[in-house]
């Protein structure tokens, strides 16, 4: 039986090939992070403060905004910390938490997008039965269910990764703890686990994507049956924001986890876009083409301005 020296701390080496750019990256990423927090908090405030927006679609949009607040907060604070000159070290427990919450929030968002597609399917294909089918109880179950299954998936992936012994090198060639880079540091054969992880990471997003594709196939068929051009435009406008958000969510997953030969620099670039840029863009995607949200936002900003004047 082999004796292993247990690793208690990992060193995050950061984004590959960015030596000497720490100050510039710190400024850029900090601005992205604060814009993400501000944008999503504004959307939350606009929806909560407007009774007209207390509908299933905006209920799910609220949850998406909450996820987009916490998702970049998993890796960004530590990344900003070491870019500002502080320690690159992260404890073993901190690394476990980073990996778990990254996949928990990511999987939950993936499942939530599927729920949002189902919501649009019911709204457009069965408008007269929409309020009955998408009741408060059903919306709550769907929202909680997305978090529950996201937690199960994240627990499985985290347990799969950290059941391995980590006894030697502790330098993580990345800016946060994720499955591919952690498996490289394990003191054991990881080929079987890599295959299981690959199937697990790929299966859930693929299943969600097929369900979303099915929902939108039915939606497109229903929209084409609408006789008025205004009605078709309104239906397409409602769905286009959701489709844009789905593409921004799924493209990084495919590029990072399903590529045959991982490229560290490409992975880091795509991951940063996924962690910081996409959550920052979601409030713009869902508000710029939505008159109700824009109207609510104007009222909120007017109230804030009025309070500041006092």
mmCIF file of N, CA, C and O in Angstrom, residues 216-259:
data_model
loop_
_atom_site.group_PDB
_atom_site.id
_atom_site.type_symbol
_atom_site.label_atom_id
_atom_site.label_comp_id
_atom_site.label_asym_id
_atom_site.label_seq_id
_atom_site.Cartn_x
_atom_site.Cartn_y
_atom_site.Cartn_z
ATOM 1 N N UNK A 216 -38.842 24.481 -28.794
ATOM 2 C CA UNK A 216 -38.805 25.561 -29.782
ATOM 3 C C UNK A 216 -39.245 25.117 -31.167
ATOM 4 O O UNK A 216 -39.697 25.943 -31.968
ATOM 5 N N UNK A 217 -39.135 23.844 -31.464
ATOM 6 C CA UNK A 217 -39.683 23.336 -32.737
ATOM 7 C C UNK A 217 -41.196 23.498 -32.736
ATOM 8 O O UNK A 217 -41.792 23.953 -33.721
ATOM 9 N N UNK A 218 -41.808 23.140 -31.597
ATOM 10 C CA UNK A 218 -43.259 23.311 -31.468
ATOM 11 C C UNK A 218 -43.637 24.791 -31.460
ATOM 12 O O UNK A 218 -44.673 25.176 -32.020
ATOM 13 N N UNK A 219 -42.810 25.609 -30.825
ATOM 14 C CA UNK A 219 -43.082 27.053 -30.757
ATOM 15 C C UNK A 219 -43.063 27.672 -32.150
ATOM 16 O O UNK A 219 -43.949 28.455 -32.516
ATOM 17 N N UNK A 220 -42.049 27.323 -32.947
ATOM 18 C CA UNK A 220 -41.931 27.875 -34.309
ATOM 19 C C UNK A 220 -43.145 27.478 -35.144
ATOM 20 O O UNK A 220 -43.706 28.315 -35.879
ATOM 21 N N UNK A 221 -43.566 26.226 -35.021
ATOM 22 C CA UNK A 221 -44.749 25.768 -35.764
ATOM 23 C C UNK A 221 -45.983 26.576 -35.363
ATOM 24 O O UNK A 221 -46.791 26.963 -36.222
ATOM 25 N N UNK A 222 -46.120 26.861 -34.069
ATOM 26 C CA UNK A 222 -47.277 27.633 -33.584
ATOM 27 C C UNK A 222 -47.200 29.084 -34.043
ATOM 28 O O UNK A 222 -48.222 29.681 -34.414
ATOM 29 N N UNK A 223 -45.994 29.655 -34.026
ATOM 30 C CA UNK A 223 -45.829 31.062 -34.442
ATOM 31 C C UNK A 223 -46.182 31.232 -35.920
ATOM 32 O O UNK A 223 -46.815 32.220 -36.311
ATOM 33 N N UNK A 224 -45.787 30.276 -36.740
ATOM 34 C CA UNK A 224 -46.061 30.368 -38.168
ATOM 35 C C UNK A 224 -47.556 30.306 -38.478
ATOM 36 O O UNK A 224 -47.995 30.736 -39.548
ATOM 37 N N UNK A 225 -48.324 29.773 -37.533
ATOM 38 C CA UNK A 225 -49.778 29.693 -37.724
ATOM 39 C C UNK A 225 -50.483 30.979 -37.333
ATOM 40 O O UNK A 225 -51.674 31.153 -37.628
ATOM 41 N N UNK A 226 -49.757 31.888 -36.636
ATOM 42 C CA UNK A 226 -50.355 33.170 -36.247
ATOM 43 C C UNK A 226 -50.593 34.011 -37.501
ATOM 44 O O UNK A 226 -49.683 34.203 -38.320
ATOM 45 N N UNK A 227 -51.789 34.521 -37.643
ATOM 46 C CA UNK A 227 -52.157 35.206 -38.894
ATOM 47 C C UNK A 227 -51.592 36.616 -39.006
ATOM 48 O O UNK A 227 -51.213 37.059 -40.086
ATOM 49 N N UNK A 228 -51.560 37.346 -37.895
ATOM 50 C CA UNK A 228 -51.120 38.742 -37.961
ATOM 51 C C UNK A 228 -49.597 38.848 -37.840
ATOM 52 O O UNK A 228 -48.970 38.100 -37.086
ATOM 53 N N UNK A 229 -49.033 39.807 -38.591
ATOM 54 C CA UNK A 229 -47.580 40.023 -38.552
ATOM 55 C C UNK A 229 -47.159 40.522 -37.176
ATOM 56 O O UNK A 229 -46.090 40.158 -36.666
ATOM 57 N N UNK A 230 -48.011 41.353 -36.536
ATOM 58 C CA UNK A 230 -47.691 41.887 -35.208
ATOM 59 C C UNK A 230 -47.628 40.760 -34.170
ATOM 60 O O UNK A 230 -46.746 40.738 -33.305
ATOM 61 N N UNK A 231 -48.562 39.833 -34.278
ATOM 62 C CA UNK A 231 -48.578 38.694 -33.350
ATOM 63 C C UNK A 231 -47.351 37.824 -33.497
ATOM 64 O O UNK A 231 -46.761 37.392 -32.500
ATOM 65 N N UNK A 232 -46.950 37.579 -34.744
ATOM 66 C CA UNK A 232 -45.737 36.778 -34.991
ATOM 67 C C UNK A 232 -44.504 37.494 -34.464
ATOM 68 O O UNK A 232 -43.618 36.872 -33.876
ATOM 69 N N UNK A 233 -44.452 38.817 -34.669
ATOM 70 C CA UNK A 233 -43.296 39.590 -34.202
ATOM 71 C C UNK A 233 -43.187 39.534 -32.680
ATOM 72 O O UNK A 233 -42.086 39.360 -32.134
ATOM 73 N N UNK A 234 -44.301 39.703 -31.997
ATOM 74 C CA UNK A 234 -44.283 39.684 -30.529
ATOM 75 C C UNK A 234 -43.821 38.318 -30.009
ATOM 76 O O UNK A 234 -43.052 38.242 -29.052
ATOM 77 N N UNK A 235 -44.286 37.261 -30.645
ATOM 78 C CA UNK A 235 -43.907 35.915 -30.208
ATOM 79 C C UNK A 235 -42.416 35.668 -30.450
ATOM 80 O O UNK A 235 -41.706 35.164 -29.570
ATOM 81 N N UNK A 236 -41.937 36.027 -31.627
ATOM 82 C CA UNK A 236 -40.512 35.853 -31.943
ATOM 83 C C UNK A 236 -39.642 36.728 -31.036
ATOM 84 O O UNK A 236 -38.558 36.314 -30.614
ATOM 85 N N UNK A 237 -40.101 37.958 -30.751
ATOM 86 C CA UNK A 237 -39.329 38.866 -29.907
ATOM 87 C C UNK A 237 -39.170 38.309 -28.500
ATOM 88 O O UNK A 237 -38.096 38.399 -27.896
ATOM 89 N N UNK A 238 -40.242 37.697 -27.988
ATOM 90 C CA UNK A 238 -40.191 37.111 -26.647
ATOM 91 C C UNK A 238 -39.201 35.959 -26.590
ATOM 92 O O UNK A 238 -38.452 35.796 -25.620
ATOM 93 N N UNK A 239 -39.196 35.146 -27.652
ATOM 94 C CA UNK A 239 -38.361 33.935 -27.658
ATOM 95 C C UNK A 239 -36.910 34.211 -28.043
ATOM 96 O O UNK A 239 -36.012 33.450 -27.660
ATOM 97 N N UNK A 240 -36.661 35.268 -28.811
ATOM 98 C CA UNK A 240 -35.311 35.507 -29.317
ATOM 99 C C UNK A 240 -34.321 35.780 -28.191
ATOM 100 O O UNK A 240 -33.164 35.345 -28.245
ATOM 101 N N UNK A 241 -34.760 36.492 -27.149
ATOM 102 C CA UNK A 241 -33.876 36.774 -26.010
ATOM 103 C C UNK A 241 -33.469 35.479 -25.321
ATOM 104 O O UNK A 241 -32.302 35.280 -24.976
ATOM 105 N N UNK A 242 -34.449 34.602 -25.140
ATOM 106 C CA UNK A 242 -34.166 33.319 -24.489
ATOM 107 C C UNK A 242 -33.218 32.476 -25.331
ATOM 108 O O UNK A 242 -32.279 31.853 -24.813
ATOM 109 N N UNK A 243 -33.420 32.448 -26.640
ATOM 110 C CA UNK A 243 -32.549 31.675 -27.531
ATOM 111 C C UNK A 243 -31.123 32.210 -27.506
ATOM 112 O O UNK A 243 -30.153 31.429 -27.524
ATOM 113 N N UNK A 244 -30.970 33.528 -27.452
ATOM 114 C CA UNK A 244 -29.632 34.134 -27.371
ATOM 115 C C UNK A 244 -28.932 33.714 -26.090
ATOM 116 O O UNK A 244 -27.743 33.356 -26.092
ATOM 117 N N UNK A 245 -29.670 33.748 -24.969
ATOM 118 C CA UNK A 245 -29.097 33.341 -23.680
ATOM 119 C C UNK A 245 -28.694 31.869 -23.699
ATOM 120 O O UNK A 245 -27.662 31.489 -23.130
ATOM 121 N N UNK A 246 -29.491 31.031 -24.357
ATOM 122 C CA UNK A 246 -29.185 29.593 -24.450
ATOM 123 C C UNK A 246 -27.896 29.366 -25.221
ATOM 124 O O UNK A 246 -27.035 28.574 -24.817
ATOM 125 N N UNK A 247 -27.734 30.070 -26.340
ATOM 126 C CA UNK A 247 -26.510 29.929 -27.141
ATOM 127 C C UNK A 247 -25.286 30.362 -26.340
ATOM 128 O O UNK A 247 -24.239 29.698 -26.380
ATOM 129 N N UNK A 248 -25.411 31.465 -25.606
ATOM 130 C CA UNK A 248 -24.291 31.945 -24.786
ATOM 131 C C UNK A 248 -23.955 30.967 -23.665
ATOM 132 O O UNK A 248 -22.811 30.906 -23.204
ATOM 133 N N UNK A 249 -24.937 30.183 -23.230
ATOM 134 C CA UNK A 249 -24.706 29.204 -22.171
ATOM 135 C C UNK A 249 -24.080 27.931 -22.714
ATOM 136 O O UNK A 249 -23.141 27.386 -22.124
ATOM 137 N N UNK A 250 -24.570 27.437 -23.854
ATOM 138 C CA UNK A 250 -24.165 26.115 -24.331
ATOM 139 C C UNK A 250 -22.869 26.111 -25.131
ATOM 140 O O UNK A 250 -22.123 25.134 -25.078
ATOM 141 N N UNK A 251 -22.594 27.165 -25.870
ATOM 142 C CA UNK A 251 -21.369 27.185 -26.689
ATOM 143 C C UNK A 251 -20.117 27.021 -25.828
ATOM 144 O O UNK A 251 -19.239 26.208 -26.152
ATOM 145 N N UNK A 252 -19.968 27.767 -24.695
ATOM 146 C CA UNK A 252 -18.781 27.553 -23.851
ATOM 147 C C UNK A 252 -18.680 26.132 -23.295
ATOM 148 O O UNK A 252 -17.584 25.578 -23.189
ATOM 149 N N UNK A 253 -19.815 25.524 -22.927
ATOM 150 C CA UNK A 253 -19.801 24.148 -22.392
ATOM 151 C C UNK A 253 -19.226 23.183 -23.424
ATOM 152 O O UNK A 253 -18.381 22.334 -23.107
ATOM 153 N N UNK A 254 -19.660 23.325 -24.672
ATOM 154 C CA UNK A 254 -19.165 22.461 -25.744
ATOM 155 C C UNK A 254 -17.678 22.679 -25.983
ATOM 156 O O UNK A 254 -16.894 21.727 -26.097
ATOM 157 N N UNK A 255 -17.260 23.954 -26.033
ATOM 158 C CA UNK A 255 -15.863 24.268 -26.319
ATOM 159 C C UNK A 255 -14.921 23.821 -25.201
ATOM 160 O O UNK A 255 -13.791 23.406 -25.465
ATOM 161 N N UNK A 256 -15.377 23.879 -23.943
ATOM 162 C CA UNK A 256 -14.495 23.580 -22.813
ATOM 163 C C UNK A 256 -14.441 22.087 -22.506
ATOM 164 O O UNK A 256 -13.363 21.499 -22.392
ATOM 165 N N UNK A 257 -15.617 21.470 -22.382
ATOM 166 C CA UNK A 257 -15.661 20.114 -21.835
ATOM 167 C C UNK A 257 -15.741 19.008 -22.883
ATOM 168 O O UNK A 257 -15.457 17.858 -22.575
ATOM 169 N N UNK A 258 -16.123 19.334 -24.110
ATOM 170 C CA UNK A 258 -16.323 18.298 -25.103
ATOM 171 C C UNK A 258 -15.310 18.346 -26.242
ATOM 172 O O UNK A 258 -15.487 17.684 -27.263
ATOM 173 N N UNK A 259 -14.226 19.095 -26.088
ATOM 174 C CA UNK A 259 -13.192 19.121 -27.119
ATOM 175 C C UNK A 259 -12.245 17.932 -26.915
ATOM 176 O O UNK A 259 -11.913 17.586 -25.783
#
